């Protein structure tokens, strides 16, 4: 037996785990349906509340029916008992004190009561129904076992005996018999007026009433279940009539948000949902008109910017030629005029850069730019961008520290655009570095290549990381700029990153510097996944150990062991 129990133990545990897993899965499905479906939520709520109402109503009806049946049975049984008491008094009028004669008298009287017209009448004529009589001759001072009786006296409960022996008419519901065959009786007792104390008890079976109550219970149960099913179906149908137009409106709104501006709802009838559909259609038509107006305005604005930029090319070329002539002869001019010539050339350079950026922005906005992507090693692209900013960094007193992997970093990118992004980021970092080093980190993983430009200058205030890519936005318009940028470089860089299917992100804190991270997919059309460079890249660079080099230990080393070093090229 112990071995069998030991063998059943793992099976029981496995079965319990399966049941628990099934219950968890059902709970998850129920929770998901509860959160996402208004129809399911309303149906379940209505079913739960209806179940509570039906249960309470069923209990009240059952109690009322049971009480009414017992009350009717009790009154009829008491009336029946009083009638039978009269028969008993006539039969026991000549009772004597001889115990043997007394017992015979009780038995004869019991037979008379049983065979009398009152007891043997048709059961349908009496509300009390059939009964089983009991006669007992005893008093309150006489022990129960010495009581002379006729009939099943043992079925009469002692509390009822005490009331009847005290001369009172009483009744009690009592259950007798073994567990497997128990019978419930309504027992009514009354004293019989004879020479010596005699009590009469009538045992009325309650089987008919129990059957009636059981039938009522089953009827209420079945009726309640049917009612709940009908309520669930009706609620589901009514809720569906309300939810279906809402779902259609949600689907239409989703398609409208996806670009289908001609999407409208069908209007049927004049009810509240129809008014909702009419309001939605009017709103959609208004939004469509406004969007088209904005598109037309945007197209006019882009065309205007492009046309103005192109038209300014010719006079700018003429002015440039004249300025170059003046600049070449500046040594022959007075000092003030020579300085004005130099300022004129500098501002023309900025003006040309601004026109170029405006043309680039207009082409990006118009969606006519194409990506000339090819699989290349991005390290030379980063080195060229650093070389182009080297003079600006030297003028600002900053150094550019480059961290490149030893192996090739291949990606399918447009080299010209990536170089322009890095050049803009490096120039922006130098301009805000306050003479501190600027760090360029290049890394790659299986799905993406990342390039991060980190400076340790003034940094960005809270909320400015989302604004730096806006056109012509500046963190501090009054700050003296060194690079003379147009205010469109970061906006163009952000569009170039988007054109690659990548992303350009910014981070910054006041007096801790800023970091711009460019993340591009290794193959066009593939997801990026996790960027191989943190934002900002950690750890920060250590202090330089010598001109043009700085060293960073890769792993902790023990005392006396040679310290491994990673060399990073610095261009300044």
XYZ file of C-alpha atoms in Angstrom:
572
model
C 0.000 0.000 0.000
C 2.809 2.414 0.876
C 4.524 1.660 -2.433
C 1.314 2.396 -4.311
C 0.911 5.675 -2.454
C 4.534 6.575 -3.155
C 4.018 5.796 -6.847
C 0.830 7.876 -6.982
C 2.509 10.892 -5.361
C 4.334 12.211 -8.493
C 1.228 11.638 -10.621
C -0.904 13.654 -8.234
C 1.655 16.462 -8.208
C 1.828 16.440 -12.020
C -1.963 16.482 -12.287
C -2.150 19.394 -9.822
C 0.450 21.309 -11.858
C -1.516 20.733 -15.055
C -4.726 21.921 -13.411
C -2.953 25.000 -12.048
C -1.449 25.756 -15.475
C -4.844 25.374 -17.152
C -6.460 27.675 -14.591
C -3.740 30.301 -15.088
C -4.182 30.155 -18.863
C -7.958 30.510 -18.555
C -7.472 33.415 -16.141
C -5.153 35.143 -18.617
C -7.648 34.640 -21.453
C -10.489 35.920 -19.266
C -8.476 38.955 -18.183
C -7.549 39.782 -21.781
C -11.182 39.502 -22.890
C -12.288 41.600 -19.910
C -9.817 44.387 -20.778
C -10.347 44.456 -24.542
C -14.059 43.677 -25.071
C -16.781 45.984 -23.822
C -19.408 43.493 -24.974
C -17.838 40.688 -22.923
C -17.498 42.948 -19.883
C -21.119 44.105 -19.984
C -22.417 40.553 -20.556
C -20.405 39.088 -17.685
C -21.363 41.938 -15.345
C -25.048 41.579 -16.197
C -24.848 37.808 -15.766
C -23.165 38.148 -12.367
C -25.675 40.692 -11.076
C -28.589 38.700 -12.484
C -27.287 35.558 -10.803
C -27.244 37.331 -7.456
C -30.789 38.649 -7.984
C -32.104 35.254 -9.121
C -30.441 33.535 -6.162
C -31.935 35.935 -3.619
C -35.346 35.786 -5.288
C -35.233 31.968 -5.384
C -34.341 31.765 -1.687
C -37.165 34.148 -0.776
C -39.706 32.211 -2.870
C -38.543 28.876 -1.478
C -38.788 30.123 2.117
C -42.217 31.620 1.500
C -43.542 28.415 -0.094
C -42.030 26.226 2.640
C -43.434 28.411 5.419
C -46.873 28.466 3.805
C -46.917 24.671 3.407
C -45.827 24.107 7.010
C -48.285 26.658 8.359
C -51.180 25.008 6.486
C -50.014 21.576 7.611
C -49.678 22.684 11.226
C -53.146 24.236 11.468
C -54.796 21.235 9.844
C -52.823 18.856 12.073
C -53.869 20.704 15.245
C -57.528 20.603 14.159
C -57.196 16.903 13.365
C -55.618 16.276 16.762
C -58.466 17.980 18.599
C -60.980 15.820 16.770
C -59.066 12.669 17.631
C -58.784 13.747 21.298
C -62.568 13.529 21.564
C -62.479 9.914 20.332
C -59.752 9.124 22.826
C -61.708 10.611 25.720
C -64.731 8.443 24.915
C -62.658 5.299 24.602
C -60.682 5.929 27.812
C -63.547 7.138 29.989
C -63.551 3.928 32.061
C -59.803 3.634 32.451
C -58.605 1.990 35.693
C -55.320 1.844 37.581
C -54.369 -1.728 36.676
C -51.235 -1.476 34.467
C -52.144 -4.517 32.368
C -55.712 -3.302 31.845
C -54.379 0.220 31.161
C -52.097 -0.978 28.391
C -54.942 -3.005 26.824
C -57.231 0.026 27.042
C -54.624 2.189 25.277
C -54.166 -0.363 22.476
C -57.936 -0.710 21.988
C -58.328 3.045 21.905
C -55.479 3.301 19.424
C -57.213 0.773 17.159
C -60.434 2.713 17.415
C -58.691 5.976 16.513
C -57.007 4.325 13.581
C -60.200 2.751 12.269
C -62.472 5.662 13.060
C -64.142 7.645 10.374
C -61.939 10.675 11.103
C -58.712 8.710 10.641
C -59.811 6.598 7.718
C -61.344 9.389 5.665
C -60.112 10.129 2.173
C -56.715 11.836 2.343
C -57.845 14.500 -0.032
C -60.577 15.593 2.401
C -58.087 16.562 5.120
C -55.298 19.093 4.669
C -53.300 17.321 7.378
C -53.248 13.985 5.542
C -52.511 10.588 7.048
C -51.126 10.238 10.564
C -49.839 7.660 13.012
C -51.361 7.918 16.556
C -49.543 7.364 19.847
C -51.160 7.093 23.321
C -49.161 7.328 26.522
C -50.265 7.193 30.162
C -47.770 9.059 32.320
C -47.032 12.302 34.064
C -44.182 14.719 34.547
C -43.024 12.844 37.657
C -42.916 9.430 36.001
C -39.751 8.199 34.212
C -39.992 7.677 30.480
C -39.123 4.007 30.616
C -42.022 3.384 33.039
C -44.548 5.141 30.841
C -47.294 2.870 29.525
C -47.897 3.626 25.868
C -49.333 2.279 22.638
C -47.750 3.155 19.307
C -44.233 4.403 18.377
C -43.785 6.415 21.532
C -39.993 6.488 21.002
C -40.493 8.808 17.993
C -41.906 11.539 20.214
C -39.122 13.943 21.256
C -38.712 14.561 25.010
C -39.260 18.354 24.825
C -42.664 17.811 23.260
C -43.551 15.216 25.914
C -42.860 17.735 28.681
C -45.233 20.310 27.208
C -48.034 17.781 26.668
C -47.563 16.150 30.090
C -47.913 19.663 31.544
C -51.420 19.842 30.011
C -50.581 21.914 26.889
C -51.246 21.294 23.217
C -47.949 21.544 21.317
C -46.376 20.549 18.013
C -42.850 19.956 16.741
C -41.120 18.907 13.517
C -38.877 15.969 14.265
C -36.746 13.600 12.146
C -36.383 9.963 13.177
C -34.775 6.829 11.809
C -31.238 5.876 10.735
C -29.058 8.010 8.466
C -29.949 6.096 5.282
C -33.716 6.080 5.931
C -34.699 9.124 7.928
C -38.304 10.314 8.056
C -39.520 13.748 9.057
C -42.793 14.145 10.961
C -44.953 16.949 12.177
C -45.832 15.664 15.669
C -48.821 17.222 17.456
C -49.477 16.336 21.093
C -52.476 17.059 23.301
C -53.638 15.862 26.750
C -56.653 13.502 27.001
C -59.054 14.290 29.888
C -59.475 10.977 31.740
C -59.224 9.659 35.289
C -55.428 9.522 35.012
C -53.065 11.556 32.806
C -53.048 10.352 29.194
C -51.345 12.042 26.242
C -52.237 11.720 22.577
C -49.633 12.267 19.845
C -50.327 12.260 16.132
C -47.324 11.810 13.776
C -48.013 13.414 10.393
C -45.407 12.483 7.736
C -43.971 15.442 5.821
C -42.908 13.432 2.778
C -45.522 15.109 0.577
C -44.393 18.559 1.666
C -40.758 17.575 1.180
C -41.513 16.398 -2.338
C -43.323 19.657 -3.003
C -40.375 21.704 -1.705
C -37.959 19.603 -3.776
C -40.091 20.161 -6.868
C -40.153 23.888 -6.149
C -36.368 23.933 -5.678
C -35.775 22.109 -8.941
C -38.226 24.360 -10.740
C -36.563 27.473 -9.349
C -33.100 26.133 -10.219
C -33.988 25.204 -13.782
C -36.000 28.377 -14.251
C -33.159 30.471 -12.852
C -30.615 28.864 -15.174
C -32.877 29.346 -18.171
C -33.533 32.934 -17.121
C -29.784 33.604 -16.766
C -29.106 32.134 -20.190
C -31.858 34.268 -21.679
C -30.527 37.350 -19.896
C -26.995 36.606 -21.144
C -28.251 36.207 -24.699
C -30.409 39.324 -24.540
C -27.586 41.359 -22.968
C -25.126 40.116 -25.556
C -27.548 40.981 -28.366
C -28.368 44.436 -27.001
C -24.731 45.209 -26.224
C -23.728 44.058 -29.692
C -26.163 46.535 -31.217
C -24.397 49.310 -29.304
C -20.830 48.032 -29.554
C -20.854 47.161 -33.250
C -21.267 50.781 -34.428
C -18.576 51.825 -31.956
C -16.232 49.172 -33.336
C -17.009 50.298 -36.867
C -16.264 53.871 -35.832
C -12.992 52.783 -34.228
C -11.978 50.848 -37.360
C -12.889 53.803 -39.563
C -10.921 56.163 -37.316
C -7.918 53.821 -37.461
C -8.043 53.697 -41.259
C -8.494 57.470 -41.324
C -5.430 57.889 -39.112
C -3.554 55.540 -41.447
C -4.038 57.932 -44.355
C -7.395 56.935 -45.846
C -8.941 60.385 -45.568
C -12.025 59.360 -47.562
C -13.119 56.902 -44.862
C -16.670 57.598 -43.614
C -19.322 55.879 -41.493
C -22.668 54.664 -42.818
C -25.589 56.573 -41.307
C -28.712 54.464 -40.678
C -31.718 55.916 -38.888
C -31.905 58.907 -36.581
C -30.910 57.464 -33.204
C -27.974 58.479 -30.995
C -25.522 56.202 -32.810
C -26.582 57.705 -36.125
C -25.931 61.161 -34.683
C -22.503 59.901 -33.623
C -21.829 58.705 -37.175
C -22.957 62.052 -38.591
C -20.701 63.925 -36.164
C -17.781 61.663 -37.023
C -18.297 62.173 -40.753
C -18.433 65.943 -40.302
C -15.280 65.856 -38.192
C -13.489 63.661 -40.739
C -14.503 65.964 -43.577
C -13.259 68.995 -41.658
C -9.947 67.315 -40.838
C -9.584 66.220 -44.461
C -10.080 69.783 -45.667
C -7.576 71.124 -43.163
C -5.017 68.428 -44.007
C -5.329 69.169 -47.697
C -4.967 72.864 -47.016
C -1.867 72.178 -44.945
C -0.482 69.925 -47.661
C -1.083 72.599 -50.265
C 0.450 75.203 -47.991
C 3.419 72.943 -47.316
C 3.898 72.325 -50.996
C 3.750 76.064 -51.681
C 6.181 76.700 -48.856
C 8.612 74.053 -50.098
C 8.297 75.311 -53.646
C 8.838 78.857 -52.444
C 11.918 77.859 -50.457
C 13.317 75.909 -53.378
C 12.563 78.645 -55.886
C 14.008 81.361 -53.686
C 17.109 79.297 -53.048
C 17.604 78.684 -56.743
C 16.885 82.312 -57.659
C 19.388 83.519 -55.099
C 22.116 81.387 -56.641
C 22.697 83.764 -59.574
C 23.008 87.041 -57.637
C 24.969 85.215 -54.957
C 27.437 84.013 -57.560
C 27.862 87.544 -58.823
C 28.321 88.897 -55.325
C 30.746 86.064 -54.557
C 32.876 86.937 -57.576
C 32.948 90.608 -56.590
C 33.729 89.727 -52.976
C 36.587 87.444 -54.034
C 38.053 90.291 -56.132
C 37.807 92.657 -53.190
C 39.198 90.047 -50.805
C 42.169 89.408 -53.089
C 42.962 93.140 -53.117
C 42.312 93.779 -49.430
C 45.978 94.552 -48.723
C 45.671 97.671 -50.864
C 42.695 98.957 -48.870
C 42.726 100.873 -45.619
C 42.521 98.766 -42.454
C 38.801 99.337 -41.904
C 37.885 98.559 -45.486
C 40.085 95.449 -45.507
C 38.337 94.163 -42.365
C 34.959 94.790 -43.964
C 36.052 92.775 -46.978
C 36.976 89.821 -44.751
C 33.630 90.019 -42.930
C 31.839 90.147 -46.275
C 33.553 86.941 -47.420
C 32.766 85.190 -44.103
C 29.098 86.129 -44.267
C 28.927 85.050 -47.913
C 30.302 81.664 -46.838
C 27.535 81.379 -44.260
C 24.978 82.550 -46.803
C 26.081 79.881 -49.273
C 25.932 77.229 -46.569
C 22.445 78.383 -45.607
C 21.258 78.200 -49.199
C 22.699 74.714 -49.541
C 20.974 73.580 -46.372
C 17.667 75.137 -47.460
C 17.859 73.329 -50.787
C 18.668 70.079 -48.978
C 15.761 70.531 -46.565
C 13.362 71.323 -49.395
C 14.408 68.175 -51.252
C 13.993 66.073 -48.081
C 10.567 67.573 -47.426
C 9.507 66.918 -50.991
C 10.592 63.274 -50.683
C 12.729 63.397 -53.830
C 15.971 62.472 -52.088
C 17.223 58.974 -52.808
C 19.584 56.889 -50.731
C 22.704 55.777 -52.590
C 23.496 52.981 -50.136
C 26.358 50.528 -50.564
C 28.144 48.110 -48.267
C 31.271 49.898 -47.007
C 33.546 50.119 -44.001
C 32.346 53.098 -41.950
C 35.700 53.693 -40.241
C 37.185 55.711 -43.139
C 33.963 57.734 -43.243
C 34.423 58.642 -39.574
C 38.096 59.519 -40.147
C 37.221 61.839 -43.045
C 34.600 63.615 -40.939
C 37.153 64.107 -38.153
C 39.714 65.449 -40.618
C 37.231 68.019 -41.924
C 36.546 69.343 -38.402
C 40.186 69.279 -37.327
C 40.823 72.967 -38.089
C 37.672 74.080 -36.239
C 38.639 71.956 -33.226
C 42.136 73.420 -33.177
C 40.752 76.951 -33.283
C 38.397 76.167 -30.366
C 41.192 74.575 -28.333
C 39.488 71.148 -28.264
C 40.867 67.737 -29.157
C 38.894 64.996 -30.904
C 39.482 61.532 -29.475
C 38.500 58.707 -31.828
C 37.735 55.166 -30.668
C 37.516 52.788 -33.625
C 37.338 48.978 -33.628
C 40.340 47.065 -34.980
C 38.214 45.017 -37.374
C 36.122 46.334 -40.219
C 32.713 47.822 -39.446
C 30.680 47.132 -42.578
C 27.188 48.484 -43.160
C 24.924 49.311 -46.087
C 24.892 53.123 -45.916
C 25.164 56.245 -48.015
C 28.734 57.371 -47.267
C 28.087 61.013 -48.222
C 25.139 61.359 -45.873
C 26.805 59.536 -42.972
C 29.883 61.728 -43.371
C 27.692 64.827 -43.360
C 25.916 63.643 -40.189
C 29.212 63.047 -38.384
C 30.627 66.358 -39.591
C 27.595 68.217 -38.254
C 27.703 66.368 -34.923
C 31.429 66.933 -34.460
C 31.189 70.626 -35.380
C 28.260 71.047 -32.974
C 30.174 69.249 -30.188
C 33.291 71.378 -30.727
C 31.183 74.531 -30.664
C 29.697 73.568 -27.259
C 32.662 71.777 -25.668
C 34.143 74.883 -24.005
C 37.636 73.682 -24.875
C 37.086 70.186 -23.427
C 37.865 67.029 -25.465
C 35.295 65.667 -27.925
C 34.999 61.900 -28.142
C 33.882 59.880 -31.195
C 33.010 56.211 -30.584
C 32.241 53.716 -33.372
C 30.933 50.209 -32.624
C 28.804 47.524 -34.248
C 26.908 44.337 -33.478
C 25.085 41.774 -35.605
C 22.218 44.088 -36.587
C 23.376 47.698 -36.236
C 26.315 50.078 -36.370
C 26.447 53.076 -34.015
C 28.523 56.258 -33.882
C 28.362 58.458 -30.780
C 29.802 61.966 -30.426
C 30.361 62.975 -26.804
C 31.419 66.369 -25.470
C 31.965 67.576 -21.903
C 30.885 71.183 -22.295
C 27.779 73.122 -21.285
C 25.389 70.221 -21.911
C 21.624 70.330 -22.355
C 18.888 71.264 -19.936
C 15.939 68.984 -19.217
C 13.622 68.690 -22.224
C 16.096 70.134 -24.706
C 17.164 66.708 -26.023
C 13.847 66.554 -27.923
C 14.228 70.094 -29.304
C 17.761 70.026 -30.699
C 16.591 68.531 -34.003
C 14.076 71.311 -34.654
C 14.968 73.681 -37.451
C 16.755 76.889 -36.419
C 16.477 75.922 -32.731
C 19.298 77.074 -30.446
C 19.730 76.290 -26.740
C 21.018 79.822 -26.062
C 20.463 82.306 -28.910
C 22.732 84.837 -27.225
C 25.700 82.469 -27.027
C 28.660 83.303 -29.222
C 28.995 80.607 -31.863
C 32.356 79.655 -33.337
C 31.302 77.582 -36.320
C 28.767 80.002 -37.770
C 26.218 77.229 -38.456
C 22.923 77.748 -40.210
C 20.697 76.113 -37.592
C 19.667 73.361 -40.014
C 22.540 70.922 -39.595
C 20.971 68.744 -36.886
C 17.589 68.806 -38.638
C 19.226 67.598 -41.884
C 21.190 64.980 -39.942
C 17.992 63.714 -38.327
C 16.321 63.395 -41.759
C 19.402 61.605 -43.172
C 19.253 59.095 -40.294
C 15.551 58.531 -40.901
C 16.230 58.048 -44.618
C 18.627 55.214 -43.672
C 15.973 53.577 -41.491
C 18.022 54.474 -38.405
C 17.713 56.970 -35.596
C 19.620 59.936 -34.215
C 19.228 60.470 -30.479
C 20.465 63.110 -28.051
C 21.363 63.146 -24.349
C 22.638 65.922 -22.175
C 22.856 67.309 -18.661
C 23.888 70.797 -17.560
C 27.683 71.098 -17.026
C 28.129 67.395 -17.873
C 28.106 67.722 -21.627
C 26.006 66.156 -24.331
C 26.051 63.046 -26.484
C 24.537 62.400 -29.921
C 24.192 58.760 -30.991
C 23.604 57.708 -34.595
C 22.367 54.121 -34.980
C 21.976 52.608 -38.471
C 20.969 49.101 -39.587
C 23.720 46.927 -41.023
C 21.396 46.043 -43.913
C 18.690 48.269 -45.328
C 15.179 47.193 -44.380
C 16.301 45.088 -41.406
C 15.398 45.947 -37.795
C 18.052 47.674 -35.711
C 17.543 45.938 -32.392
C 19.714 47.135 -29.515
C 22.280 49.846 -30.234
C 25.901 48.711 -29.716
C 26.793 52.032 -28.031
C 25.261 53.348 -24.837
C 23.808 56.837 -24.490
C 26.117 58.347 -23.328
C 28.962 55.894 -23.995
C 30.597 54.748 -20.761
C 33.076 55.106 -19.219
C 34.103 58.759 -19.717
C 37.574 59.248 -21.174
C 40.481 59.402 -18.702
C 42.966 62.235 -18.604
C 45.457 62.327 -21.519
C 48.828 60.702 -20.836
C 50.737 62.417 -23.639
C 50.356 64.386 -26.816
C 48.009 62.684 -29.208
C 47.388 59.537 -27.055
C 45.323 58.422 -24.101
C 45.206 55.001 -22.453
C 42.272 53.111 -20.895
C 42.729 49.747 -19.107
C 40.390 47.032 -20.446
C 40.271 44.823 -17.349
C 41.521 45.074 -13.745
C 45.071 43.775 -13.415
C 47.037 42.536 -10.436
C 50.085 44.186 -8.933
C 53.207 43.700 -11.001
C 51.338 42.437 -14.056
C 51.761 44.260 -17.372
C 48.832 46.655 -17.820
C 46.979 46.038 -21.120
C 46.293 49.250 -23.025
C 43.965 50.319 -25.808
C 45.284 53.181 -27.876
C 42.880 55.783 -29.227
C 43.845 58.145 -31.962
C 43.401 61.807 -31.185
C 43.189 64.402 -33.886
C 43.619 68.042 -32.911
